[in-house]
mmCIF file of C-alpha atoms and ligand atoms in Angstrom:
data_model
loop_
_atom_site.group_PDB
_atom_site.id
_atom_site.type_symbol
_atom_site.label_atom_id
_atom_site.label_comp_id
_atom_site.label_asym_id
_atom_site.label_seq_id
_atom_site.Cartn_x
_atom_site.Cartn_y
_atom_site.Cartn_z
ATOM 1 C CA UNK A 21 0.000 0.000 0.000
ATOM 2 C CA UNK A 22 1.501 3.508 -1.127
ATOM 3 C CA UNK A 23 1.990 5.374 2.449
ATOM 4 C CA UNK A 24 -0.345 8.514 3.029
ATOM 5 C CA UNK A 25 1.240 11.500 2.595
ATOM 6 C CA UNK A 26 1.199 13.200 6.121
ATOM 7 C CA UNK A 27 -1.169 16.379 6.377
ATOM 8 C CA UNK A 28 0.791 19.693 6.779
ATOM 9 C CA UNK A 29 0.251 21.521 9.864
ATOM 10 C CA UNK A 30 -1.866 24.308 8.986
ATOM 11 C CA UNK A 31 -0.405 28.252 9.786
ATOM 12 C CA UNK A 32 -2.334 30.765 11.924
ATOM 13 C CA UNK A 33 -3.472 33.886 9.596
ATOM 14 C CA UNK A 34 -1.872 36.452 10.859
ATOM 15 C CA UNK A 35 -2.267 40.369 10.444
ATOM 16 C CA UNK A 36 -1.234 41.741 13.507
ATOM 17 C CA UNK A 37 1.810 41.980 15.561
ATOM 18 C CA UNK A 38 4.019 43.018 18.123
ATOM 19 C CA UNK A 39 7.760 43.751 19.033
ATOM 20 C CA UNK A 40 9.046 43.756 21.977
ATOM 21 C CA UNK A 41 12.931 45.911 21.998
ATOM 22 C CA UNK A 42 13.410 48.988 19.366
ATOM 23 C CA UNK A 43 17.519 48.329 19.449
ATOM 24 C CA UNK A 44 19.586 47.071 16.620
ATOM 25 C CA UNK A 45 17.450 44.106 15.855
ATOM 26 C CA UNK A 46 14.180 45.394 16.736
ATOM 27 C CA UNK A 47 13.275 47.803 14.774
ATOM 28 C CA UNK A 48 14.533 46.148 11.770
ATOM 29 C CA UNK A 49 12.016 43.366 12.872
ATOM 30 C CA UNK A 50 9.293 45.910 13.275
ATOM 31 C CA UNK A 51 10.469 47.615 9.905
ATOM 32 C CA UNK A 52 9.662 44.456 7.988
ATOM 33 C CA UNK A 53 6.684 43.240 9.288
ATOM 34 C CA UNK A 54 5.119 46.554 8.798
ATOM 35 C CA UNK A 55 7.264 46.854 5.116
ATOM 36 C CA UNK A 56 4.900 43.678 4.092
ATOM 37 C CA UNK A 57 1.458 45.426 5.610
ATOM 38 C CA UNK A 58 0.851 43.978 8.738
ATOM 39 C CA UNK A 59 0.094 46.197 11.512
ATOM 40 C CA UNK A 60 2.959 46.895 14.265
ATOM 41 C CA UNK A 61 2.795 47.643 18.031
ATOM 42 C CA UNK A 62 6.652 48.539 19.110
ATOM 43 C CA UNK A 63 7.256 48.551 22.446
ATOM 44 C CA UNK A 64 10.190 49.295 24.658
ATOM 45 C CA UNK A 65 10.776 50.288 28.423
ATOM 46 C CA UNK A 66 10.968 53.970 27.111
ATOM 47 C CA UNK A 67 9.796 56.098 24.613
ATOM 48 C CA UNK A 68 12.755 57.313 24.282
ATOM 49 C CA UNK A 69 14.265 54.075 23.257
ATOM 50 C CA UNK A 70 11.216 53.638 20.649
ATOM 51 C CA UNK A 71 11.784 56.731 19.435
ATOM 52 C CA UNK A 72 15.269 55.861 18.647
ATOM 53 C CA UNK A 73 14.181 52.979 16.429
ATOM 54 C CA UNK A 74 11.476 54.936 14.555
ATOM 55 C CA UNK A 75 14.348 57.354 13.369
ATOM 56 C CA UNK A 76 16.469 54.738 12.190
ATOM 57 C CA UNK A 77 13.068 53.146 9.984
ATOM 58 C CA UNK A 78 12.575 56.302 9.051
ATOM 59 C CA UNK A 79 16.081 56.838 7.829
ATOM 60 C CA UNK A 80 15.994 53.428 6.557
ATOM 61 C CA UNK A 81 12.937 54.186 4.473
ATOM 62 C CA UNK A 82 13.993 57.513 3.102
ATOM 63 C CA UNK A 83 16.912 56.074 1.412
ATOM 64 C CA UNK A 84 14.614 53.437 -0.135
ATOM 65 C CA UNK A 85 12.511 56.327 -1.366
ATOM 66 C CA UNK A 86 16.173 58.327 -2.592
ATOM 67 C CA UNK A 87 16.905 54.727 -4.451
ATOM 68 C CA UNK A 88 13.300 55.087 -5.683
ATOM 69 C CA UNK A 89 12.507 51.675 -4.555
ATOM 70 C CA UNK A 90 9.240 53.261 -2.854
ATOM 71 C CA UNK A 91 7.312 56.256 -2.884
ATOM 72 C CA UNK A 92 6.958 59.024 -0.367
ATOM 73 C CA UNK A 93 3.678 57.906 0.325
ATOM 74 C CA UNK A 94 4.537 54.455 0.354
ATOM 75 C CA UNK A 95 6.761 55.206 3.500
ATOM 76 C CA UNK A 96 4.289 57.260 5.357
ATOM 77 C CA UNK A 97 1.624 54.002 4.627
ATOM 78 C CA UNK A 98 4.486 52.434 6.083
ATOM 79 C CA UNK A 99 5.082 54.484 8.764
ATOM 80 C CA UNK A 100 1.359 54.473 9.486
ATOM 81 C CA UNK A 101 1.429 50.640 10.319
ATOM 82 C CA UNK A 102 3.783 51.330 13.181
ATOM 83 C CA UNK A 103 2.400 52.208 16.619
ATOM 84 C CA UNK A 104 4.845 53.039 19.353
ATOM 85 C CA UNK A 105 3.886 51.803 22.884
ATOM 86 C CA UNK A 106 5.848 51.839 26.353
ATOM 87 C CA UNK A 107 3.217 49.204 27.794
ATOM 88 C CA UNK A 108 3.304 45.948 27.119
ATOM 89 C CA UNK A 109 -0.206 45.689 28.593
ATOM 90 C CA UNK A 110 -1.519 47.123 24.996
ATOM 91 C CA UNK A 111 -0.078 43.493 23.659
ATOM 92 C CA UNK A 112 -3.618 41.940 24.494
ATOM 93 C CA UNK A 113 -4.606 42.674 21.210
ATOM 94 C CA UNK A 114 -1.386 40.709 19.050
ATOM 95 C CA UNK A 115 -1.955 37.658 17.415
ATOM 96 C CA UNK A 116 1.781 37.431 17.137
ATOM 97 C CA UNK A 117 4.912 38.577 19.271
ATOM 98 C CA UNK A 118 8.612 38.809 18.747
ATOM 99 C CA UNK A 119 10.581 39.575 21.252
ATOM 100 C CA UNK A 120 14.280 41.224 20.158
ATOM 101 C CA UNK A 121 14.969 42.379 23.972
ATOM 102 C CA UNK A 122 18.565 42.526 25.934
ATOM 103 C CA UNK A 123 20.240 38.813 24.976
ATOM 104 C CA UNK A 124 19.599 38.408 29.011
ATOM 105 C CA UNK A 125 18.025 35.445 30.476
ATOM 106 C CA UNK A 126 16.785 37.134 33.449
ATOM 107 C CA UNK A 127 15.406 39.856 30.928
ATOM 108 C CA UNK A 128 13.281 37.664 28.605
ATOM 109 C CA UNK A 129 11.803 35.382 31.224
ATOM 110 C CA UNK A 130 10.323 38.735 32.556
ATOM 111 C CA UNK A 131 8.815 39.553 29.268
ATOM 112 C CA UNK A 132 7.761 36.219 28.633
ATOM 113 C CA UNK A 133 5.956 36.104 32.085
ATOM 114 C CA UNK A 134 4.303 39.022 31.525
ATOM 115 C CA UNK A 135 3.217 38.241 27.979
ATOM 116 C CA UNK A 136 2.207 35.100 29.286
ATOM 117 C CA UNK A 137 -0.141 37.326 31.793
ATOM 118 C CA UNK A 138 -1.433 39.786 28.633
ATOM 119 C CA UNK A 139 -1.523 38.190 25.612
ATOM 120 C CA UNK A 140 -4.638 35.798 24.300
ATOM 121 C CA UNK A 141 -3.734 32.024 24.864
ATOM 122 C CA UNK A 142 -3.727 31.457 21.279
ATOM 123 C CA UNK A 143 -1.214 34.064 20.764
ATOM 124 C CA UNK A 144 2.136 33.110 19.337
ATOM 125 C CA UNK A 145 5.487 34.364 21.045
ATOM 126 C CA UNK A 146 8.555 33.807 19.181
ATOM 127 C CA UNK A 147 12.036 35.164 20.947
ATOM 128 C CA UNK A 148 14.653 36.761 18.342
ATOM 129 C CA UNK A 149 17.573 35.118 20.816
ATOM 130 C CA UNK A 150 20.736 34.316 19.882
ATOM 131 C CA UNK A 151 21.561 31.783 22.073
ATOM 132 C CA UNK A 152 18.432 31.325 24.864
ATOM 133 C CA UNK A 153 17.313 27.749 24.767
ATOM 134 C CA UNK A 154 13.780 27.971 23.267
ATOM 135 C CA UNK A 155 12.712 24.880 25.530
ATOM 136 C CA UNK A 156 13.293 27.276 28.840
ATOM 137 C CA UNK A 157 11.415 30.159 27.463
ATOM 138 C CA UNK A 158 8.227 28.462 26.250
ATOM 139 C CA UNK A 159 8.371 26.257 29.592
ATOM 140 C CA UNK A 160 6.986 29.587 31.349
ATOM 141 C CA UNK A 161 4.095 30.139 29.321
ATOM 142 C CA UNK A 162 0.628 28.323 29.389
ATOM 143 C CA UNK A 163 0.157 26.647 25.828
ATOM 144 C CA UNK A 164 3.874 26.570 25.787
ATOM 145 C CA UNK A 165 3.432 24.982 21.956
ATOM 146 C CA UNK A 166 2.839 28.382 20.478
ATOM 147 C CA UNK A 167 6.360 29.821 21.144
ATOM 148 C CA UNK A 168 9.283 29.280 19.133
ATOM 149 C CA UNK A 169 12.364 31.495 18.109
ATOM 150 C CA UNK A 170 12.079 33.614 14.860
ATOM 151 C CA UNK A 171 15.976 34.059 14.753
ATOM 152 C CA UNK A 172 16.645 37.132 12.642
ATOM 153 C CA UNK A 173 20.069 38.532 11.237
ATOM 154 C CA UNK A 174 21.633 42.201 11.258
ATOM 155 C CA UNK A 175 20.450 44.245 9.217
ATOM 156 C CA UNK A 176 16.917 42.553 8.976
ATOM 157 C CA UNK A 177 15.965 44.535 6.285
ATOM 158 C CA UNK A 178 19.055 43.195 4.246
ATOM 159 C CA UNK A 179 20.017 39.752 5.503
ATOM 160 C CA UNK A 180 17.836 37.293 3.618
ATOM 161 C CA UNK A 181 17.455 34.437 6.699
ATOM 162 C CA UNK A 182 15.170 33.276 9.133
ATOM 163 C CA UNK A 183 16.018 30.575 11.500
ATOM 164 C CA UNK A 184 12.884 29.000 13.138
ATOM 165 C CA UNK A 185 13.910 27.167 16.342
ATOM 166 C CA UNK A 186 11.598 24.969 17.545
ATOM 167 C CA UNK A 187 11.874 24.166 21.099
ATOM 168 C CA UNK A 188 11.086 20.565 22.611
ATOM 169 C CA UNK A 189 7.031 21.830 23.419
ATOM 170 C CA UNK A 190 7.007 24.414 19.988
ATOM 171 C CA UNK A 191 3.843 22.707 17.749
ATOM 172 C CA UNK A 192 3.554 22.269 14.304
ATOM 173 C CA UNK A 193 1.254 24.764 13.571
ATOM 174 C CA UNK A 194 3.595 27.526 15.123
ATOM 175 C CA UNK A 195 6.441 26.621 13.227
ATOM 176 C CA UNK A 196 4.236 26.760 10.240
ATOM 177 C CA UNK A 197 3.119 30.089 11.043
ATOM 178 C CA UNK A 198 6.473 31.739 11.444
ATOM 179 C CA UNK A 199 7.170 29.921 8.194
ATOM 180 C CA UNK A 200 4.934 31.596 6.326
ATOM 181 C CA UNK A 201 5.146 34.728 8.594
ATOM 182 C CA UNK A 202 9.308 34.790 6.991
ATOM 183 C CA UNK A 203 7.769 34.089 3.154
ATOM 184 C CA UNK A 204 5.781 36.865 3.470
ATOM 185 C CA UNK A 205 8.598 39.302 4.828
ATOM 186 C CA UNK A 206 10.178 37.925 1.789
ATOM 187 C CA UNK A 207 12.708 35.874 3.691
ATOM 188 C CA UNK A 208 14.141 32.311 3.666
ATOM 189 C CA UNK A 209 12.951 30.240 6.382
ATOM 190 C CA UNK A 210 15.044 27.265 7.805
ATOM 191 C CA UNK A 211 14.191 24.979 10.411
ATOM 192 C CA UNK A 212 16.229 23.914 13.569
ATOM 193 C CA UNK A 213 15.525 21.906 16.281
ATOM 194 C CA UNK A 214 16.756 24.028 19.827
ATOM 195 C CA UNK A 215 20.074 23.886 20.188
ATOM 196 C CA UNK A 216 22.973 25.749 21.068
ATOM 197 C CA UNK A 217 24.040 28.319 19.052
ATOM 198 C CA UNK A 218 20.902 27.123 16.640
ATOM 199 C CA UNK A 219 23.096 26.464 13.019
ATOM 200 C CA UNK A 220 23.885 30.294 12.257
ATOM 201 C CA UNK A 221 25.814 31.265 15.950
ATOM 202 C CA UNK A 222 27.416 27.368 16.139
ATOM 203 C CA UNK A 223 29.302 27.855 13.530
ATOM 204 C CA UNK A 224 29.959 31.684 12.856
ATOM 205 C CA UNK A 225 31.062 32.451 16.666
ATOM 206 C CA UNK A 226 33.913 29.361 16.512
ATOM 207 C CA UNK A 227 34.948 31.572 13.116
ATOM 208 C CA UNK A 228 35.253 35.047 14.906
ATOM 209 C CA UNK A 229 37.080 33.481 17.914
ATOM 210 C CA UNK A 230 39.590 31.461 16.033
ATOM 211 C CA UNK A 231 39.917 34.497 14.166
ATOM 212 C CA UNK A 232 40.879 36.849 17.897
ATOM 213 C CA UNK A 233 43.012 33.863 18.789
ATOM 214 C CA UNK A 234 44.828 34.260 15.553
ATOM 215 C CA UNK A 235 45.043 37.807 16.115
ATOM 216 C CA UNK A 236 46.080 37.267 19.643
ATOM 217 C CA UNK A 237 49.103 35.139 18.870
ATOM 218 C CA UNK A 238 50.509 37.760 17.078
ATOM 219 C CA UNK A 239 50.221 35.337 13.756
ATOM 220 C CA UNK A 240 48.966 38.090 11.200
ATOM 221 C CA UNK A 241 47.222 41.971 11.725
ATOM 222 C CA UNK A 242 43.392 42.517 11.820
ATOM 223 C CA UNK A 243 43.448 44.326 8.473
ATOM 224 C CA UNK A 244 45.318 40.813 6.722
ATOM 225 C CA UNK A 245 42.894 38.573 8.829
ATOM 226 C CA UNK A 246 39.865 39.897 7.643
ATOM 227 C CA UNK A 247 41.640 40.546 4.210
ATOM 228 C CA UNK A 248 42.164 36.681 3.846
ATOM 229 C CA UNK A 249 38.562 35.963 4.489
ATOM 230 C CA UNK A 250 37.079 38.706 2.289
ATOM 231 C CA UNK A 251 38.961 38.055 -0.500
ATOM 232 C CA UNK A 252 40.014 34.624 -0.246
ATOM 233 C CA UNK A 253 36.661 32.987 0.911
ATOM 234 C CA UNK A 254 34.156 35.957 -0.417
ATOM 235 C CA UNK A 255 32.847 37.087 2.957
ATOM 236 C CA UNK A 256 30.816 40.766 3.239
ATOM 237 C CA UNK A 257 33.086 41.052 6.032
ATOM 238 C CA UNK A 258 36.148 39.781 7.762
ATOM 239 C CA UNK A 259 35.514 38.023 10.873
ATOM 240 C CA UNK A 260 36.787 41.003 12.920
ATOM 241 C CA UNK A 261 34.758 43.196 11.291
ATOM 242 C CA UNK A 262 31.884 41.205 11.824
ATOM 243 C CA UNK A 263 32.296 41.071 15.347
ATOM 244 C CA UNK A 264 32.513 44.450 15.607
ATOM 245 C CA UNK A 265 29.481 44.563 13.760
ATOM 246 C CA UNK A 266 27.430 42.079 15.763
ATOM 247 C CA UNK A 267 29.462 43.445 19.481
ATOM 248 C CA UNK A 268 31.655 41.534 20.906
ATOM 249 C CA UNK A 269 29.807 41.125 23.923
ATOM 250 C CA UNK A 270 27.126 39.371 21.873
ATOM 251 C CA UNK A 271 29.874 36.693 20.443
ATOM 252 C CA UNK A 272 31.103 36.240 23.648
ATOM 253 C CA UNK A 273 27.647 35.585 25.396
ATOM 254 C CA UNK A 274 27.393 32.788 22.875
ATOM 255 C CA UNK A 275 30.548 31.249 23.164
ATOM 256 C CA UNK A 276 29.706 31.112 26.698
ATOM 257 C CA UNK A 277 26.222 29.251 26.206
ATOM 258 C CA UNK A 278 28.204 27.251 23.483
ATOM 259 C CA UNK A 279 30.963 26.057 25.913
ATOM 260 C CA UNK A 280 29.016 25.702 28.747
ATOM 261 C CA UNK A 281 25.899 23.591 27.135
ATOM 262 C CA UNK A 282 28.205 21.294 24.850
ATOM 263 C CA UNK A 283 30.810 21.003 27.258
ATOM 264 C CA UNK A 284 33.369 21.102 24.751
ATOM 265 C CA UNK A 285 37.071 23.090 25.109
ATOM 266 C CA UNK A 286 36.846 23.658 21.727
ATOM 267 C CA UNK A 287 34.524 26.699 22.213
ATOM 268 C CA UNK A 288 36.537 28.197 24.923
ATOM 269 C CA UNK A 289 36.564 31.839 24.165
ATOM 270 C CA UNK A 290 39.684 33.654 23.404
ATOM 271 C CA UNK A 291 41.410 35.622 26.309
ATOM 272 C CA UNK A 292 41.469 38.872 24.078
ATOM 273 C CA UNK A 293 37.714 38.771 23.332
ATOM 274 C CA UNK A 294 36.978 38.284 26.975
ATOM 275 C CA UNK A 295 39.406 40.762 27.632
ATOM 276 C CA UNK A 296 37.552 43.660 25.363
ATOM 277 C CA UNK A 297 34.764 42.793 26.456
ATOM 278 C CA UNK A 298 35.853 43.836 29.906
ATOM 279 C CA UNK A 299 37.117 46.922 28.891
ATOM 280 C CA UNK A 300 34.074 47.909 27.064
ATOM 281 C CA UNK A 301 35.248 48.168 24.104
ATOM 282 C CA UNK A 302 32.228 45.972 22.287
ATOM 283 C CA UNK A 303 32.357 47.271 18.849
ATOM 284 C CA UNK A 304 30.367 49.702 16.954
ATOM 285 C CA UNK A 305 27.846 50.282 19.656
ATOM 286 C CA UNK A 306 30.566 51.337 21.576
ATOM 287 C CA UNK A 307 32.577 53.266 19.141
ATOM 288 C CA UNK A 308 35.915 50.810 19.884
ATOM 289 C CA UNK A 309 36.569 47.579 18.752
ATOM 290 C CA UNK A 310 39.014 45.762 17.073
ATOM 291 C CA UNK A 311 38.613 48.422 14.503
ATOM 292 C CA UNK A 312 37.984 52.260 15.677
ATOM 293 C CA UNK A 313 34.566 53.837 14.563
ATOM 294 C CA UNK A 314 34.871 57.231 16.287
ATOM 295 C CA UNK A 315 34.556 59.304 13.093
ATOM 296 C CA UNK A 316 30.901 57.416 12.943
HETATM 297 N N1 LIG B 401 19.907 48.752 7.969
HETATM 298 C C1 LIG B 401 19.282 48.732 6.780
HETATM 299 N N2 LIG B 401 19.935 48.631 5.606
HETATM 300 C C2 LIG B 401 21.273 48.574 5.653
HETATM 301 C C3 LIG B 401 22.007 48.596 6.852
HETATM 302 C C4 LIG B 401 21.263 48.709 8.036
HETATM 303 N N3 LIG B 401 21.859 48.704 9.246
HETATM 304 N N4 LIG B 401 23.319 48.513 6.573
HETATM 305 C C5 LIG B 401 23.427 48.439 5.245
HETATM 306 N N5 LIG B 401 22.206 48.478 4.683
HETATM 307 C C6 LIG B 401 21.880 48.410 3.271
HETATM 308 C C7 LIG B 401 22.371 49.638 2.588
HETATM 309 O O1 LIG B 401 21.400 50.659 2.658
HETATM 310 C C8 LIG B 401 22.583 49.152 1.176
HETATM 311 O O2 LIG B 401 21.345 49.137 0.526
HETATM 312 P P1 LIG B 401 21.246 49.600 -1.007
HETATM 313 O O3 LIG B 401 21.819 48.473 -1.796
HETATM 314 O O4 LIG B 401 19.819 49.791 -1.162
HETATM 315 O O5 LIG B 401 22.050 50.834 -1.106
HETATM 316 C C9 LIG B 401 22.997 47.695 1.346
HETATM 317 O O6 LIG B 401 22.607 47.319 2.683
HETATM 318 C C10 LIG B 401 24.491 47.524 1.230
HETATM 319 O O7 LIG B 401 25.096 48.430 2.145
HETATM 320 P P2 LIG B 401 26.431 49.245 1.898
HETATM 321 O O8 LIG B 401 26.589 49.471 0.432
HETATM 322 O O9 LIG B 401 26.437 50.417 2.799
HETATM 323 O O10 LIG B 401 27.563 48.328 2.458
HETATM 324 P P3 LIG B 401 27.962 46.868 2.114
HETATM 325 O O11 LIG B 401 27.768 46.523 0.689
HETATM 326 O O12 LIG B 401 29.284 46.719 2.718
HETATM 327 O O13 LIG B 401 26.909 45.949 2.937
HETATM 328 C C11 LIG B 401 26.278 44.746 4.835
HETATM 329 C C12 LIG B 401 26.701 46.103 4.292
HETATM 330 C C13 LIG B 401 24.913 44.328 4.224
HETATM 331 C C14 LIG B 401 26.109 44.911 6.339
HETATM 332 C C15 LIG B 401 27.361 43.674 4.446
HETATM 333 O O14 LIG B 401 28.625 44.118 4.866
HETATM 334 C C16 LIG B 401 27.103 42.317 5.060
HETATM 335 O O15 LIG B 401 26.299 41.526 4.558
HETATM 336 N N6 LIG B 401 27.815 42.020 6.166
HETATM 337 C C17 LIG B 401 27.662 40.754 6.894
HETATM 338 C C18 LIG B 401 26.458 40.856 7.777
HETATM 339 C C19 LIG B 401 26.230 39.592 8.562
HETATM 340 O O16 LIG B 401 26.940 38.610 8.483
HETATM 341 N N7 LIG B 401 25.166 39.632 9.377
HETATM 342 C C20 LIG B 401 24.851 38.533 10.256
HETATM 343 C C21 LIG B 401 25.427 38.808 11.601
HETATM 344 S S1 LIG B 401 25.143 37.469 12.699
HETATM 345 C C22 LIG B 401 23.633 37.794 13.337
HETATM 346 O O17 LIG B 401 22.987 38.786 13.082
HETATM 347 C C23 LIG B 401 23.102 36.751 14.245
HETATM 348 C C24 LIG B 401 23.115 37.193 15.675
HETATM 349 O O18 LIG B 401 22.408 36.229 16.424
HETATM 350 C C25 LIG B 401 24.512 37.358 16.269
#
């Protein structure tokens, strides 16, 4: 007898959603979503902070409009989508959550606890973390098989991927939401089970530090390490760079997890990064690096 061909999990329609964290990665989360006409709640713990991430959508969108890719009224429809909020309370309403807070545990149990408290039990909450196990974050929510991790990359509105984690509890359904949630956005979807490091951190992480140690032992310069990998293995950027890019507390937060969870010496983080880290000097954010951004 030919087998039956399994039915597909069928996705939640979606047209509203929420962000939770208007920094780096949120607002490029909320830029998207409201890019592909849903409607966008962003919250923060300030306005302040959310105001900070509408001015970089806006000046996101304004170069679109100078490359003609939209119209000026296309952006303010855009814009439109967006509504800023400092209380998570006004969540009640979201079919669908991402959270892009601090890449603290302590900090996203709180917000899933409290979305837990606001948001409809049918809701979906998906965490934007780099290296949170999935499994711990849905474990604090009732219906823990509607969250999942909707891993995005910097700059969301550029970087093409979407990892969907799916923690031990996560259900079919959800990950077949965020699936077609990331077609929409015009993104690639991949699935991956919860995991350390997910695929995308695992192995790009072990890069950057192999690429400090080498710097460490005095074995080439920054400029000829990140040379070699730009030009020799056609990376955007070196692995230096890209730490920079991404901060190196960030990298070192998930070597940590990495090293820690696998139990492995082989993602033992490099003395240097640990030792910039310490110093504050975390990369862009911060002006100081491995490279020096204070003309930025
Ligand atoms: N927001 C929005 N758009 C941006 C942007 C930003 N922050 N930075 C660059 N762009 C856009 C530019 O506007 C430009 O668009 P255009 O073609 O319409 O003009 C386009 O990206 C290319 O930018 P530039 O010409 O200024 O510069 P580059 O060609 O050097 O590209 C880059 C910049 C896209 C950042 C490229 O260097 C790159 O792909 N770097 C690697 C990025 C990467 O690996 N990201 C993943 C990090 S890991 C991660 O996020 C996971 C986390 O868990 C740690």
């Amino acid at each position: 007898m030919p087998a039956q061909n399994a039915i597909p999990p069928v996705s939640q329609k979606i047209s509203n959603i929420g962000v939770i964290g208007a920094g780096a990665m949120g607002h490029g989360i909320a830029q998207v979503f409201a890019q592909a006409g849903f409607h966008v709640k962003l919250n923060d713990v300030s306005l302040s902070f959310i105001e900070g991430g509408m001015k970089r959508i806006d000046s996101n969108l304004s170069r679109s409009v100078e490359k003609r890719r939209i119209s000026d009224s296309q952006k303010m429809e855009i814009i439109s989508r967006l509504s800023p909020t400092p209380d998570l309370a006004d969540f009640s309403d979201r079919q669908f959550v991402v959270e892009a807070v601090l890449e603290k545990i302590d900090t996203k149990k709180t917000v899933f606890k409290k979305l837990d408290e606001v948001c409809s039990k049918s809701s979906i909450l998906a965490s934007n973390t780099s290296s949170i196990p999935i499994t711990e974050l849905a474990a604090l929510v009732s219906n823990p098989g509607r969250v999942a991790g909707m891993h995005f990359f910097n700059p969301v509105p550029v970087m093409k991927l979407v990892e969907i984690v799916e923690g031990l509890q996560t259900s079919p359904e959800t990950s077949a939401t965020i699936r077609d949630l990331s077609l929409e956005l015009g993104k690639t979807p991949v699935l991956v089970k919860d995991s350390p490091g997910f695929i995308s951190n695992r192995i790009v992480c072990p890069m950057i530090n192999e690429a400090i140690f080498t710097l460490q032992e005095g074995i080439a310069s920054k400029e000829d390490i990140d040379t070699v990998m730009k030009l020799g293995m056609n990376h955007p950027m070196g692995p230096l760079e890209l730490a920079d890019f991404v901060g190196l507390d960030i990298v070192l937060d998930v070597l940590e997890v990495l090293y820690h969870e696998f139990q492995d010496p082989k993602f033992r983080a490099a003395p240097l990064l640990r030792k910039m880290v310490r110093a504050g000097y975390l990369g862009r954010k911060t002006k100081r690096g491995f490279y020096d951004y204070g003309a930025l």
